[in-house]
Tab-separated table of C-alpha atoms in Angstrom:
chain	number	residue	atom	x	y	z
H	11	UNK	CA	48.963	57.614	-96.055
H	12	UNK	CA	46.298	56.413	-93.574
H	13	UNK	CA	45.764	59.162	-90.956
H	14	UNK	CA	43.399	58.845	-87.603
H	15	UNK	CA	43.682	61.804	-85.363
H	16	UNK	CA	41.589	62.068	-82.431
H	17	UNK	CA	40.628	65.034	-80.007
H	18	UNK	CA	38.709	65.919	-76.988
H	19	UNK	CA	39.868	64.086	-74.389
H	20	UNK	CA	40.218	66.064	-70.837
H	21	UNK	CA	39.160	65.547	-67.142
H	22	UNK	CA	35.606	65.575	-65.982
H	23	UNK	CA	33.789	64.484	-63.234
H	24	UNK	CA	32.079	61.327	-62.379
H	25	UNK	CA	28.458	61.534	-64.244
H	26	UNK	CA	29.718	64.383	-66.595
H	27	UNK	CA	30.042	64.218	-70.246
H	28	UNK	CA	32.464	64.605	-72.786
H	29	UNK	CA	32.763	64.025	-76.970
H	30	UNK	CA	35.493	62.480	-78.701
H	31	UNK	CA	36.625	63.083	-82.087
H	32	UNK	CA	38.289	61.464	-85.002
H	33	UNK	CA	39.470	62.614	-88.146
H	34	UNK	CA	40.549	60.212	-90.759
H	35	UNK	CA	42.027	60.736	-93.604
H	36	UNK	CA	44.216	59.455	-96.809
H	37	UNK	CA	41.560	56.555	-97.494
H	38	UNK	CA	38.028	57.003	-98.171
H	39	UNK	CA	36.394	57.034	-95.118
H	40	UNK	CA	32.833	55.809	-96.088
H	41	UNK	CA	34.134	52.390	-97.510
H	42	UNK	CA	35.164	51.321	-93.904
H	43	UNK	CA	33.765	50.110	-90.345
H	44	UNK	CA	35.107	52.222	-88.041
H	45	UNK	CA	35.787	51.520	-83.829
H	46	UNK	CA	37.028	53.166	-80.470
H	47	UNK	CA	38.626	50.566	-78.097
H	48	UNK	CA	40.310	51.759	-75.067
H	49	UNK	CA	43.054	51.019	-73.073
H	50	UNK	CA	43.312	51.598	-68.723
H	51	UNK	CA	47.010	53.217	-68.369
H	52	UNK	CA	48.854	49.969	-67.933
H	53	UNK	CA	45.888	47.560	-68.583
H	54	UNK	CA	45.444	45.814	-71.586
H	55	UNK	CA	42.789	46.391	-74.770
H	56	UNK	CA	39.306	46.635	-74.544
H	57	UNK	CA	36.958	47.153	-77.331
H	58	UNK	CA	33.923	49.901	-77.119
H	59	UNK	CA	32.194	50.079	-80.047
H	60	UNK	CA	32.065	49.391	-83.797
H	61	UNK	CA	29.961	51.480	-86.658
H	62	UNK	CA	29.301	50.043	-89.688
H	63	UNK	CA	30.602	52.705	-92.986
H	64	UNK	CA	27.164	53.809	-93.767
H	65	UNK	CA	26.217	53.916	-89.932
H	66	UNK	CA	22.721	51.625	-90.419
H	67	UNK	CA	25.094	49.076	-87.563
H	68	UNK	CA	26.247	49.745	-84.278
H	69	UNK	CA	27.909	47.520	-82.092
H	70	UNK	CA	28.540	48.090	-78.140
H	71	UNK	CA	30.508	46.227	-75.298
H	72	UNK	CA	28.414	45.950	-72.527
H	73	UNK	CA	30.139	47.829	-70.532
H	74	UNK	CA	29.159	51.319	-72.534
H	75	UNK	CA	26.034	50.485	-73.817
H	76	UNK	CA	22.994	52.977	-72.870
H	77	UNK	CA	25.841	55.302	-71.795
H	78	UNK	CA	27.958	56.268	-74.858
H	79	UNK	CA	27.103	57.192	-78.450
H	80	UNK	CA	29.124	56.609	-81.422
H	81	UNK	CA	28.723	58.663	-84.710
H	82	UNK	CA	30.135	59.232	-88.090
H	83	UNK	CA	29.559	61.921	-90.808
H	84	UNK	CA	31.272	60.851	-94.062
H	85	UNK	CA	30.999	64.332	-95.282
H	86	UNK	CA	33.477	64.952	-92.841
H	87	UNK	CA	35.424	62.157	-92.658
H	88	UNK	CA	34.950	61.764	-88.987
H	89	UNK	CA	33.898	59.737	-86.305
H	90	UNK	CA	32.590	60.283	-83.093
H	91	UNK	CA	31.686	59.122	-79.319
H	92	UNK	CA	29.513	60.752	-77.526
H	93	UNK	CA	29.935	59.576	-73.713
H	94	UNK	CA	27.524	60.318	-70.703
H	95	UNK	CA	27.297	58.904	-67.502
H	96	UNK	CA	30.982	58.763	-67.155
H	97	UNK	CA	31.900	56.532	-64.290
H	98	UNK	CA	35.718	56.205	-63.073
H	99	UNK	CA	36.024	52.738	-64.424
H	100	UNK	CA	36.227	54.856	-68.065
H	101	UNK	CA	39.083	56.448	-67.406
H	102	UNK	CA	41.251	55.107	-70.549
H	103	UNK	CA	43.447	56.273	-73.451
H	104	UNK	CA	40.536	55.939	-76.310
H	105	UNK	CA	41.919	54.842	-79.608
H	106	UNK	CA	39.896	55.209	-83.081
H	107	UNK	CA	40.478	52.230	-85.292
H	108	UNK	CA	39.408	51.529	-89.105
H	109	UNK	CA	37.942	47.974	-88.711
H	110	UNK	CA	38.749	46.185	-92.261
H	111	UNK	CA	36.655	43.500	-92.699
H	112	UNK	CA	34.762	44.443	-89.723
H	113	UNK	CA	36.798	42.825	-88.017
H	114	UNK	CA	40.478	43.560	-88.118
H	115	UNK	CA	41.942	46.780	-86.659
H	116	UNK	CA	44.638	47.528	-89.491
H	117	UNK	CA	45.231	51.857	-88.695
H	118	UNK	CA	44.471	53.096	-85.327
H	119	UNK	CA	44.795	56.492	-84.213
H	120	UNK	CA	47.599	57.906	-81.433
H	121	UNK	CA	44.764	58.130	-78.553
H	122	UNK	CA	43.194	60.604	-76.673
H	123	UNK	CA	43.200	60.608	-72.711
H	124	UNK	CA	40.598	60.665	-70.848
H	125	UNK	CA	39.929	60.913	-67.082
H	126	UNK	CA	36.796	60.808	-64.981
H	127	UNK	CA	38.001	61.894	-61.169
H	128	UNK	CA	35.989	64.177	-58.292
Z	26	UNK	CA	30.821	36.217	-72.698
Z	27	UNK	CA	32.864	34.796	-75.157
Z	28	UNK	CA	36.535	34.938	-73.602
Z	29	UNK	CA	40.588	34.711	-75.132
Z	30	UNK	CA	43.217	33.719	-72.926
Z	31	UNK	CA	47.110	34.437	-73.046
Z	32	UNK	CA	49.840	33.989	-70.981
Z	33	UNK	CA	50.781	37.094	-69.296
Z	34	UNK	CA	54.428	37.337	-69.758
Z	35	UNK	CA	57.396	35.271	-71.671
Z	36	UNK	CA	61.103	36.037	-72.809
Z	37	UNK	CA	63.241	34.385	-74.875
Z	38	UNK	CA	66.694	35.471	-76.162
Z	39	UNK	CA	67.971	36.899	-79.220
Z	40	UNK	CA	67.484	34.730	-82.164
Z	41	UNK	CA	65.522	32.703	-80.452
Z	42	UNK	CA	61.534	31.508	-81.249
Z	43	UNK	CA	59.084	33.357	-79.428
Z	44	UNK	CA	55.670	31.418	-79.699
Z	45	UNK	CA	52.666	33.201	-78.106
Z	46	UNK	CA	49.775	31.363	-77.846
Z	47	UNK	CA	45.859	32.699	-77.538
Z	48	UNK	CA	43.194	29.970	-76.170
Z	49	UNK	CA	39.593	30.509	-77.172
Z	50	UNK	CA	36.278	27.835	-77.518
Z	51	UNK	CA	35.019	29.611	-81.154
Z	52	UNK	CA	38.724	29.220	-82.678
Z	53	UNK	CA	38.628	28.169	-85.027
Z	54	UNK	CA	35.641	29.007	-86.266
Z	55	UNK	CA	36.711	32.661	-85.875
Z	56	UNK	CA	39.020	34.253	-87.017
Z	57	UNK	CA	42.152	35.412	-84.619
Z	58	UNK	CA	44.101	38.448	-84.998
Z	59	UNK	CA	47.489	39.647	-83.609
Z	60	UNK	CA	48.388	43.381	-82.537
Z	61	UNK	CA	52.076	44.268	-81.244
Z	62	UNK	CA	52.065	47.608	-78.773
Z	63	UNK	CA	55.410	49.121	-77.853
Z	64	UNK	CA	55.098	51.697	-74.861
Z	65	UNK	CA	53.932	54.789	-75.538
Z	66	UNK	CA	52.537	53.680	-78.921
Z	67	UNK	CA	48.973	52.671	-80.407
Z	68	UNK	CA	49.086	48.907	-80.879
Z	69	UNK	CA	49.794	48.040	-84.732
Z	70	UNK	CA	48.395	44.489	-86.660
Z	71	UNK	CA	50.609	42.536	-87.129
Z	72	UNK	CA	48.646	38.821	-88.384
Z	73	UNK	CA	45.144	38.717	-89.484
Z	74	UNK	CA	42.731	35.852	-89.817
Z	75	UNK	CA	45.247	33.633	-88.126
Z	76	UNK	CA	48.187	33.147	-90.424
Z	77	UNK	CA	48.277	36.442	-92.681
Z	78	UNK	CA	50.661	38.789	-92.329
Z	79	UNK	CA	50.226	42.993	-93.010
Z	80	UNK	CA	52.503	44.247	-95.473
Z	81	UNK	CA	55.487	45.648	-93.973
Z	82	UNK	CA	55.343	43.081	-91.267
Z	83	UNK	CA	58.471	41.145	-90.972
Z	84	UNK	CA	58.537	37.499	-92.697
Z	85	UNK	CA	59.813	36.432	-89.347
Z	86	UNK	CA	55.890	36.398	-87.623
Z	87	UNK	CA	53.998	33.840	-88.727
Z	88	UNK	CA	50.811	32.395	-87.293
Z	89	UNK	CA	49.597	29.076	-86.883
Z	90	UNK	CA	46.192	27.489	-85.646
Z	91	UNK	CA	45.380	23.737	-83.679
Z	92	UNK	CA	42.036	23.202	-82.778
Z	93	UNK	CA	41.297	26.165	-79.899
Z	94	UNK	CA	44.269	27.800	-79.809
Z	95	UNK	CA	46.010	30.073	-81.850
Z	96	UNK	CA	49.683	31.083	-81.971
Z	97	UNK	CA	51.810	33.796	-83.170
Z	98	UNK	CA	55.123	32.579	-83.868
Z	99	UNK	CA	58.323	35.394	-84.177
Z	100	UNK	CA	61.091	33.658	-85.287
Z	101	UNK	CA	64.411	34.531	-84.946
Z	102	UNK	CA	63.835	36.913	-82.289
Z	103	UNK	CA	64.996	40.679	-82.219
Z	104	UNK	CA	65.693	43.243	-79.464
Z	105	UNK	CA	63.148	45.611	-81.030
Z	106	UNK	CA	60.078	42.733	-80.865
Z	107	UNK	CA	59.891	43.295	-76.842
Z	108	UNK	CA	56.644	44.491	-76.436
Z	109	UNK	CA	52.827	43.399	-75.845
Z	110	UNK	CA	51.536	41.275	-77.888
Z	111	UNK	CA	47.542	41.180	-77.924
Z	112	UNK	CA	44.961	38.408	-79.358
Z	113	UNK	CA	41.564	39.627	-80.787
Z	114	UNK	CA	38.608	37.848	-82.300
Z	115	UNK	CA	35.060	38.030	-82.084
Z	116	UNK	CA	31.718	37.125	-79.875
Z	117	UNK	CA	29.694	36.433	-83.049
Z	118	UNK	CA	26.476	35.902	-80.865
Z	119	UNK	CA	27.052	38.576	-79.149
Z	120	UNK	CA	28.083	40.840	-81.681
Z	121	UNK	CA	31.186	42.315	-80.036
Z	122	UNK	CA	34.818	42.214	-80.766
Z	123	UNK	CA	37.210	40.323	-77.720
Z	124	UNK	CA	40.937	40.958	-76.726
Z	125	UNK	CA	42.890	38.920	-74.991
Z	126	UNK	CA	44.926	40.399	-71.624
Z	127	UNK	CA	48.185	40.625	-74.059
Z	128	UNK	CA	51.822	39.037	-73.358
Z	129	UNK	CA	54.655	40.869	-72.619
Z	130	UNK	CA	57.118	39.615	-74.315
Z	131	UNK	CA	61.030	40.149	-73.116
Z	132	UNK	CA	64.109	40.047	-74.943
Z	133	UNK	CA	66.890	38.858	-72.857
């Protein structure tokens, strides 16, 4: 069955870095877009960015953009974000999603936590 | 940007219809898509491209679409639907993917 696991998630200080991981498994990973959206503890949904399966597109709200990174190595069935210049405002659960279509978020992952705080 | 609008919260009763609707200017040009989040859980699909439903999604959610709005329709309404509901679609000129601020559905 479909698996998305992610790791790395922690606290870290306002303009600190820190990498997220996903590893997906039971479908083959290269065939798909793959996403991180977030969600605020208690807020609602917001999408971060989108890589396309062989990683030639990538898509990123505005709000991340310049900042954060995503990545993918098929090899590995994995994807990535790479995110610098963390600000408070990121502090979010941050879900990895397979994007069928491009579009539609059908498996998403069980979150990772992360929190930027002095 | 491109924006999606719900209504925050709604509750119906058991057995009820539970119609949850998601305003936005490109529908329906776009396609709109329909997650359900329980707490402490990743949000699961649960229509896509308006009216299509997952597999293992109940026959009682349905989706329906009238000019700018879309809505997800649960009918027959069960204890274990309460939960957020969230509309999604995209900002095709702006190449990113929108959600709306989800309804929280209740079961009375």
């Amino acid at each position: 069955q479909v698996q998305l696991v992610e790791s790395g998630g922690g606290l870290v200080k306002p303009g600190g870095s820190l990498r997220l991981s996903c590893a997906a498994s039971g479908f083959t990973f290269s065939d798909y877009y793959m996403s991180w959206i977030r969600q605020t503890p208690g807020k609602g949904l917001e999408w971060v960015s989108t890589l396309h399966y062989g990683g030639r597109t990538i898509y990123y709200s505005d709000s991340v953009r310049g900042r954060f990174t995503i990545s993918r190595d098929n090899a590995k069935s994995s994807l990535y974000l790479q995110m610098d210049s963390l600000r408070d405002v990121d502090t979010a659960v941050y879900y990895c999603a397979r994007a069928t279509g491009g579009e539609a978020f059908d498996y998403w992952g069980q979150g990772t936590l992360v929190t930027v705080s002095s | 940007s491109y924006e999606v609008t719900q209504q925050p919260s709604m509750s119906v009763s058991p057995g009820q219809t539970a119609r949850i609707t998601c305003s936005g200017d490109a529908f329906p040009d776009v396609y709109a898509y329909w997650y359900q989040q329980k707490p402490g859980q990743a949000p699961q699909l649960v229509m896509f491209q308006g009216t299509e439903r997952p597999s293992g999604i109940p026959e009682r959610f349905s989706g329906s679409i009238s000019g700018t709005a879309v809505t997800l329709i649960i009918s027959g309404v069960q204890a274990e639907d309460e939960a957020d509901y969230y509309c999604q679609s995209t900002d095709r000129s702006h190449n990113s993917v929108v959600f709306g601020g989800g309804t929280k559905l209740t079961v009375l």
